[in-house]
Each structure stands twice: as structure tokens, then as C-alpha cells.
Amino acid sequence: METSSGRFLKINQKFCDILGLTPDEMTATNYMAITYPADLQASIDNTQKLRDGLIGSFTLEKRYCHKDGFPVWVNLTVSAMREFGAPSQYHIAVVQDITQRRQAEFEVREGLDKLHQALSGTVGALANTVETKDPY
């Protein structure tokens, strides 16, 4: 990937499959155009640090936009490709689809919230029962 423009230079088929795009569609765009809007600033900030030589690599979980419009969660690891002391003109990225894991985490959080609400309701009902039998 070209660091200054965010343009894809070479793409493997698996990354294309994750986003529902062809290799030609991928090389005609850049990472900013396919990044979910709420996650774009973190990507830009980290890429800038990479280009400036402040960091050599970074990892983050972010969303890309699938061709069909739905978000795809990925674990992204990006490393600068440069000679010692030179600014980074290119970088390599490893992308892992974690959409199913993020969905499972959401479902667990949702289930825990429902369980907490049920527990609070049970405790409230018990407190009301005790208070009815013995107001003191």
C-alpha cells in the first residue's frame, strides 16, 4: 500500500472476498474510501504516525464497508516498509475478518444486560415482599 495516498498496490483475493470487491476495484480505491466513517480518523492518525516514522507498525480493530453496504469488522495490522532512517513510502497490511467474533461479543453483552435487568427486577420484588410482611 502506498502510505501517502492510502492506495492499494497489490491485493490478495481473500481481502477482496472480505469486502465483496474485485482486485481491480480494490486497486482503483484507497483505504479511506472503504473505511467505515466512524473508524476513519483512527486509521488516518495511525497512518500519519507510520509515515512520519513515529511508529513502525500498529494494530487496531476497525470496520470496512462491504460492497453491499454492511460493515465488516477486521483486525488490521500495518507495518512500514522502509530502509533504516528513511521515511515510509509503503506499508504492508494484514487484515483478518473478525465480524463473527464481534457479533458474538455483542450478543453476550446484550444477554448480560438482560440478565442484569432480570436480577434487578427479582431483587426489587423480594425487597417489596419483605417490606410488605415487615415494614420495619
JSON list of C-alpha atoms in Angstrom, two decimals:
[
{"chain": "A", "resi": 1, "resn": "MET", "atom": "CA", "xyz": [0.00, 0.00, 0.00]},
{"chain": "A", "resi": 2, "resn": "GLU", "atom": "CA", "xyz": [1.24, 3.48, -0.76]},
{"chain": "A", "resi": 3, "resn": "THR", "atom": "CA", "xyz": [1.46, 5.28, 2.58]},
{"chain": "A", "resi": 4, "resn": "SER", "atom": "CA", "xyz": [0.92, 8.85, 1.37]},
{"chain": "A", "resi": 5, "resn": "SER", "atom": "CA", "xyz": [-2.23, 8.15, -0.69]},
{"chain": "A", "resi": 6, "resn": "GLY", "atom": "CA", "xyz": [-3.55, 5.04, 1.03]},
{"chain": "A", "resi": 7, "resn": "ARG", "atom": "CA", "xyz": [-3.84, 3.46, -2.41]},
{"chain": "A", "resi": 8, "resn": "PHE", "atom": "CA", "xyz": [-3.74, -0.31, -2.70]},
{"chain": "A", "resi": 9, "resn": "LEU", "atom": "CA", "xyz": [-0.88, -1.51, -4.88]},
{"chain": "A", "resi": 10, "resn": "LYS", "atom": "CA", "xyz": [-1.26, -5.27, -4.50]},
{"chain": "A", "resi": 11, "resn": "ILE", "atom": "CA", "xyz": [-4.25, -7.11, -3.07]},
{"chain": "A", "resi": 12, "resn": "ASN", "atom": "CA", "xyz": [-4.82, -10.76, -2.30]},
{"chain": "A", "resi": 13, "resn": "GLN", "atom": "CA", "xyz": [-8.11, -12.43, -3.19]},
{"chain": "A", "resi": 14, "resn": "LYS", "atom": "CA", "xyz": [-9.08, -13.10, 0.44]},
{"chain": "A", "resi": 15, "resn": "PHE", "atom": "CA", "xyz": [-9.16, -9.36, 1.23]},
{"chain": "A", "resi": 16, "resn": "CYS", "atom": "CA", "xyz": [-11.27, -8.80, -1.90]},
{"chain": "A", "resi": 17, "resn": "ASP", "atom": "CA", "xyz": [-13.65, -11.55, -0.76]},
{"chain": "A", "resi": 18, "resn": "ILE", "atom": "CA", "xyz": [-13.99, -9.97, 2.70]},
{"chain": "A", "resi": 19, "resn": "LEU", "atom": "CA", "xyz": [-15.23, -6.73, 1.11]},
{"chain": "A", "resi": 20, "resn": "GLY", "atom": "CA", "xyz": [-17.03, -8.20, -1.91]},
{"chain": "A", "resi": 21, "resn": "LEU", "atom": "CA", "xyz": [-14.79, -6.28, -4.33]},
{"chain": "A", "resi": 22, "resn": "THR", "atom": "CA", "xyz": [-12.67, -7.40, -7.28]},
{"chain": "A", "resi": 23, "resn": "PRO", "atom": "CA", "xyz": [-8.90, -6.83, -7.30]},
{"chain": "A", "resi": 24, "resn": "ASP", "atom": "CA", "xyz": [-9.40, -4.13, -9.95]},
{"chain": "A", "resi": 25, "resn": "GLU", "atom": "CA", "xyz": [-11.99, -2.36, -7.78]},
{"chain": "A", "resi": 26, "resn": "MET", "atom": "CA", "xyz": [-9.61, -2.52, -4.81]},
{"chain": "A", "resi": 27, "resn": "THR", "atom": "CA", "xyz": [-6.62, -1.09, -6.68]},
{"chain": "A", "resi": 28, "resn": "ALA", "atom": "CA", "xyz": [-8.84, 1.70, -8.03]},
{"chain": "A", "resi": 29, "resn": "THR", "atom": "CA", "xyz": [-9.62, 2.92, -4.49]},
{"chain": "A", "resi": 30, "resn": "ASN", "atom": "CA", "xyz": [-7.83, 3.63, -1.22]},
{"chain": "A", "resi": 31, "resn": "TYR", "atom": "CA", "xyz": [-8.33, 2.57, 2.39]},
{"chain": "A", "resi": 32, "resn": "MET", "atom": "CA", "xyz": [-10.05, 5.85, 3.27]},
{"chain": "A", "resi": 33, "resn": "ALA", "atom": "CA", "xyz": [-12.84, 5.27, 0.75]},
{"chain": "A", "resi": 34, "resn": "ILE", "atom": "CA", "xyz": [-13.70, 1.81, 2.10]},
{"chain": "A", "resi": 35, "resn": "THR", "atom": "CA", "xyz": [-13.24, 2.50, 5.82]},
{"chain": "A", "resi": 36, "resn": "TYR", "atom": "CA", "xyz": [-16.40, 2.84, 7.90]},
{"chain": "A", "resi": 37, "resn": "PRO", "atom": "CA", "xyz": [-16.76, 6.62, 8.55]},
{"chain": "A", "resi": 38, "resn": "ALA", "atom": "CA", "xyz": [-16.69, 6.38, 12.37]},
{"chain": "A", "resi": 39, "resn": "ASP", "atom": "CA", "xyz": [-13.37, 4.47, 12.20]},
{"chain": "A", "resi": 40, "resn": "LEU", "atom": "CA", "xyz": [-11.63, 6.64, 9.61]},
{"chain": "A", "resi": 41, "resn": "GLN", "atom": "CA", "xyz": [-9.87, 9.12, 11.89]},
{"chain": "A", "resi": 42, "resn": "ALA", "atom": "CA", "xyz": [-8.05, 6.43, 13.89]},
{"chain": "A", "resi": 43, "resn": "SER", "atom": "CA", "xyz": [-6.79, 4.92, 10.62]},
{"chain": "A", "resi": 44, "resn": "ILE", "atom": "CA", "xyz": [-5.64, 8.31, 9.31]},
{"chain": "A", "resi": 45, "resn": "ASP", "atom": "CA", "xyz": [-3.89, 9.18, 12.59]},
{"chain": "A", "resi": 46, "resn": "ASN", "atom": "CA", "xyz": [-2.04, 5.87, 12.78]},
{"chain": "A", "resi": 47, "resn": "THR", "atom": "CA", "xyz": [-1.04, 6.01, 9.11]},
{"chain": "A", "resi": 48, "resn": "GLN", "atom": "CA", "xyz": [0.33, 9.53, 9.61]},
{"chain": "A", "resi": 49, "resn": "LYS", "atom": "CA", "xyz": [2.44, 8.34, 12.55]},
{"chain": "A", "resi": 50, "resn": "LEU", "atom": "CA", "xyz": [3.66, 5.46, 10.42]},
{"chain": "A", "resi": 51, "resn": "ARG", "atom": "CA", "xyz": [4.59, 7.79, 7.55]},
{"chain": "A", "resi": 52, "resn": "ASP", "atom": "CA", "xyz": [6.34, 10.21, 9.90]},
{"chain": "A", "resi": 53, "resn": "GLY", "atom": "CA", "xyz": [8.40, 7.41, 11.41]},
{"chain": "A", "resi": 54, "resn": "LEU", "atom": "CA", "xyz": [6.92, 7.84, 14.89]},
{"chain": "A", "resi": 55, "resn": "ILE", "atom": "CA", "xyz": [5.82, 4.20, 14.90]},
{"chain": "A", "resi": 56, "resn": "GLY", "atom": "CA", "xyz": [6.94, 1.19, 12.90]},
{"chain": "A", "resi": 57, "resn": "SER", "atom": "CA", "xyz": [3.62, -0.63, 13.00]},
{"chain": "A", "resi": 58, "resn": "PHE", "atom": "CA", "xyz": [0.15, -0.56, 14.50]},
{"chain": "A", "resi": 59, "resn": "THR", "atom": "CA", "xyz": [-2.77, -2.87, 15.14]},
{"chain": "A", "resi": 60, "resn": "LEU", "atom": "CA", "xyz": [-6.39, -1.89, 15.50]},
{"chain": "A", "resi": 61, "resn": "GLU", "atom": "CA", "xyz": [-9.87, -3.27, 15.16]},
{"chain": "A", "resi": 62, "resn": "LYS", "atom": "CA", "xyz": [-11.92, -1.30, 12.68]},
{"chain": "A", "resi": 63, "resn": "ARG", "atom": "CA", "xyz": [-14.75, -1.58, 10.22]},
{"chain": "A", "resi": 64, "resn": "TYR", "atom": "CA", "xyz": [-14.63, -1.53, 6.44]},
{"chain": "A", "resi": 65, "resn": "CYS", "atom": "CA", "xyz": [-17.69, -1.04, 4.25]},
{"chain": "A", "resi": 66, "resn": "HIS", "atom": "CA", "xyz": [-18.66, -4.13, 2.27]},
{"chain": "A", "resi": 67, "resn": "LYS", "atom": "CA", "xyz": [-19.69, -3.56, -1.35]},
{"chain": "A", "resi": 68, "resn": "ASP", "atom": "CA", "xyz": [-23.29, -4.38, -0.30]},
{"chain": "A", "resi": 69, "resn": "GLY", "atom": "CA", "xyz": [-23.23, -1.61, 2.33]},
{"chain": "A", "resi": 70, "resn": "PHE", "atom": "CA", "xyz": [-22.89, -3.51, 5.60]},
{"chain": "A", "resi": 71, "resn": "PRO", "atom": "CA", "xyz": [-19.92, -3.05, 7.97]},
{"chain": "A", "resi": 72, "resn": "VAL", "atom": "CA", "xyz": [-17.22, -5.71, 8.16]},
{"chain": "A", "resi": 73, "resn": "TRP", "atom": "CA", "xyz": [-15.13, -5.84, 11.35]},
{"chain": "A", "resi": 74, "resn": "VAL", "atom": "CA", "xyz": [-11.43, -6.58, 10.85]},
{"chain": "A", "resi": 75, "resn": "ASN", "atom": "CA", "xyz": [-8.29, -6.83, 12.90]},
{"chain": "A", "resi": 76, "resn": "LEU", "atom": "CA", "xyz": [-5.77, -4.75, 10.97]},
{"chain": "A", "resi": 77, "resn": "THR", "atom": "CA", "xyz": [-2.01, -4.94, 11.46]},
{"chain": "A", "resi": 78, "resn": "VAL", "atom": "CA", "xyz": [0.05, -2.47, 9.44]},
{"chain": "A", "resi": 79, "resn": "SER", "atom": "CA", "xyz": [3.85, -2.33, 9.20]},
{"chain": "A", "resi": 80, "resn": "ALA", "atom": "CA", "xyz": [6.04, 0.23, 7.48]},
{"chain": "A", "resi": 81, "resn": "MET", "atom": "CA", "xyz": [8.28, -0.89, 4.64]},
{"chain": "A", "resi": 82, "resn": "ARG", "atom": "CA", "xyz": [11.35, 1.34, 4.72]},
{"chain": "A", "resi": 83, "resn": "GLU", "atom": "CA", "xyz": [15.07, 1.45, 4.90]},
{"chain": "A", "resi": 84, "resn": "PHE", "atom": "CA", "xyz": [16.60, 2.41, 8.22]},
{"chain": "A", "resi": 85, "resn": "GLY", "atom": "CA", "xyz": [16.20, 6.14, 8.85]},
{"chain": "A", "resi": 86, "resn": "ALA", "atom": "CA", "xyz": [14.17, 6.79, 5.69]},
{"chain": "A", "resi": 87, "resn": "PRO", "atom": "CA", "xyz": [10.53, 7.88, 5.68]},
{"chain": "A", "resi": 88, "resn": "SER", "atom": "CA", "xyz": [7.95, 5.22, 4.94]},
{"chain": "A", "resi": 89, "resn": "GLN", "atom": "CA", "xyz": [6.62, 5.37, 1.39]},
{"chain": "A", "resi": 90, "resn": "TYR", "atom": "CA", "xyz": [4.92, 1.99, 1.50]},
{"chain": "A", "resi": 91, "resn": "HIS", "atom": "CA", "xyz": [3.41, -0.29, 4.08]},
{"chain": "A", "resi": 92, "resn": "ILE", "atom": "CA", "xyz": [2.03, -3.78, 4.26]},
{"chain": "A", "resi": 93, "resn": "ALA", "atom": "CA", "xyz": [-1.26, -4.63, 5.93]},
{"chain": "A", "resi": 94, "resn": "VAL", "atom": "CA", "xyz": [-2.61, -7.90, 7.27]},
{"chain": "A", "resi": 95, "resn": "VAL", "atom": "CA", "xyz": [-6.40, -7.98, 7.51]},
{"chain": "A", "resi": 96, "resn": "GLN", "atom": "CA", "xyz": [-8.36, -10.61, 9.44]},
{"chain": "A", "resi": 97, "resn": "ASP", "atom": "CA", "xyz": [-12.16, -10.73, 9.31]},
{"chain": "A", "resi": 98, "resn": "ILE", "atom": "CA", "xyz": [-13.46, -10.68, 12.90]},
{"chain": "A", "resi": 99, "resn": "THR", "atom": "CA", "xyz": [-17.11, -9.87, 12.13]},
{"chain": "A", "resi": 100, "resn": "GLN", "atom": "CA", "xyz": [-18.44, -13.12, 13.65]},
{"chain": "A", "resi": 101, "resn": "ARG", "atom": "CA", "xyz": [-16.43, -12.61, 16.83]},
{"chain": "A", "resi": 102, "resn": "ARG", "atom": "CA", "xyz": [-17.64, -9.03, 17.23]},
{"chain": "A", "resi": 103, "resn": "GLN", "atom": "CA", "xyz": [-21.24, -10.17, 16.66]},
{"chain": "A", "resi": 104, "resn": "ALA", "atom": "CA", "xyz": [-20.84, -12.86, 19.33]},
{"chain": "A", "resi": 105, "resn": "GLU", "atom": "CA", "xyz": [-19.40, -10.28, 21.75]},
{"chain": "A", "resi": 106, "resn": "PHE", "atom": "CA", "xyz": [-22.40, -8.02, 21.11]},
{"chain": "A", "resi": 107, "resn": "GLU", "atom": "CA", "xyz": [-24.82, -10.89, 21.74]},
{"chain": "A", "resi": 108, "resn": "VAL", "atom": "CA", "xyz": [-23.05, -11.79, 25.01]},
{"chain": "A", "resi": 109, "resn": "ARG", "atom": "CA", "xyz": [-23.20, -8.14, 26.18]},
{"chain": "A", "resi": 110, "resn": "GLU", "atom": "CA", "xyz": [-26.87, -7.98, 25.23]},
{"chain": "A", "resi": 111, "resn": "GLY", "atom": "CA", "xyz": [-27.57, -11.22, 27.14]},
{"chain": "A", "resi": 112, "resn": "LEU", "atom": "CA", "xyz": [-25.70, -9.95, 30.21]},
{"chain": "A", "resi": 113, "resn": "ASP", "atom": "CA", "xyz": [-27.72, -6.72, 30.13]},
{"chain": "A", "resi": 114, "resn": "LYS", "atom": "CA", "xyz": [-30.97, -8.69, 30.04]},
{"chain": "A", "resi": 115, "resn": "LEU", "atom": "CA", "xyz": [-29.74, -10.92, 32.87]},
{"chain": "A", "resi": 116, "resn": "HIS", "atom": "CA", "xyz": [-28.81, -7.86, 34.95]},
{"chain": "A", "resi": 117, "resn": "GLN", "atom": "CA", "xyz": [-32.27, -6.37, 34.37]},
{"chain": "A", "resi": 118, "resn": "ALA", "atom": "CA", "xyz": [-33.93, -9.64, 35.39]},
{"chain": "A", "resi": 119, "resn": "LEU", "atom": "CA", "xyz": [-31.78, -9.85, 38.52]},
{"chain": "A", "resi": 120, "resn": "SER", "atom": "CA", "xyz": [-32.61, -6.25, 39.46]},
{"chain": "A", "resi": 121, "resn": "GLY", "atom": "CA", "xyz": [-36.31, -7.00, 39.00]},
{"chain": "A", "resi": 122, "resn": "THR", "atom": "CA", "xyz": [-36.04, -10.11, 41.19]},
{"chain": "A", "resi": 123, "resn": "VAL", "atom": "CA", "xyz": [-34.21, -8.23, 43.94]},
{"chain": "A", "resi": 124, "resn": "GLY", "atom": "CA", "xyz": [-36.82, -5.46, 43.79]},
{"chain": "A", "resi": 125, "resn": "ALA", "atom": "CA", "xyz": [-39.67, -7.97, 44.04]},
{"chain": "A", "resi": 126, "resn": "LEU", "atom": "CA", "xyz": [-38.02, -9.69, 47.03]},
{"chain": "A", "resi": 127, "resn": "ALA", "atom": "CA", "xyz": [-37.50, -6.33, 48.74]},
{"chain": "A", "resi": 128, "resn": "ASN", "atom": "CA", "xyz": [-41.17, -5.44, 48.20]},
{"chain": "A", "resi": 129, "resn": "THR", "atom": "CA", "xyz": [-42.27, -8.81, 49.59]},
{"chain": "A", "resi": 130, "resn": "VAL", "atom": "CA", "xyz": [-40.15, -8.43, 52.72]},
{"chain": "A", "resi": 131, "resn": "GLU", "atom": "CA", "xyz": [-41.31, -4.84, 53.18]},
{"chain": "A", "resi": 132, "resn": "THR", "atom": "CA", "xyz": [-44.98, -5.89, 52.88]},
{"chain": "A", "resi": 133, "resn": "LYS", "atom": "CA", "xyz": [-44.61, -8.55, 55.61]},
{"chain": "A", "resi": 134, "resn": "ASP", "atom": "CA", "xyz": [-42.43, -6.42, 57.89]},
{"chain": "A", "resi": 135, "resn": "PRO", "atom": "CA", "xyz": [-42.35, -2.71, 57.17]},
{"chain": "A", "resi": 136, "resn": "TYR", "atom": "CA", "xyz": [-39.62, -2.25, 59.82]}
]
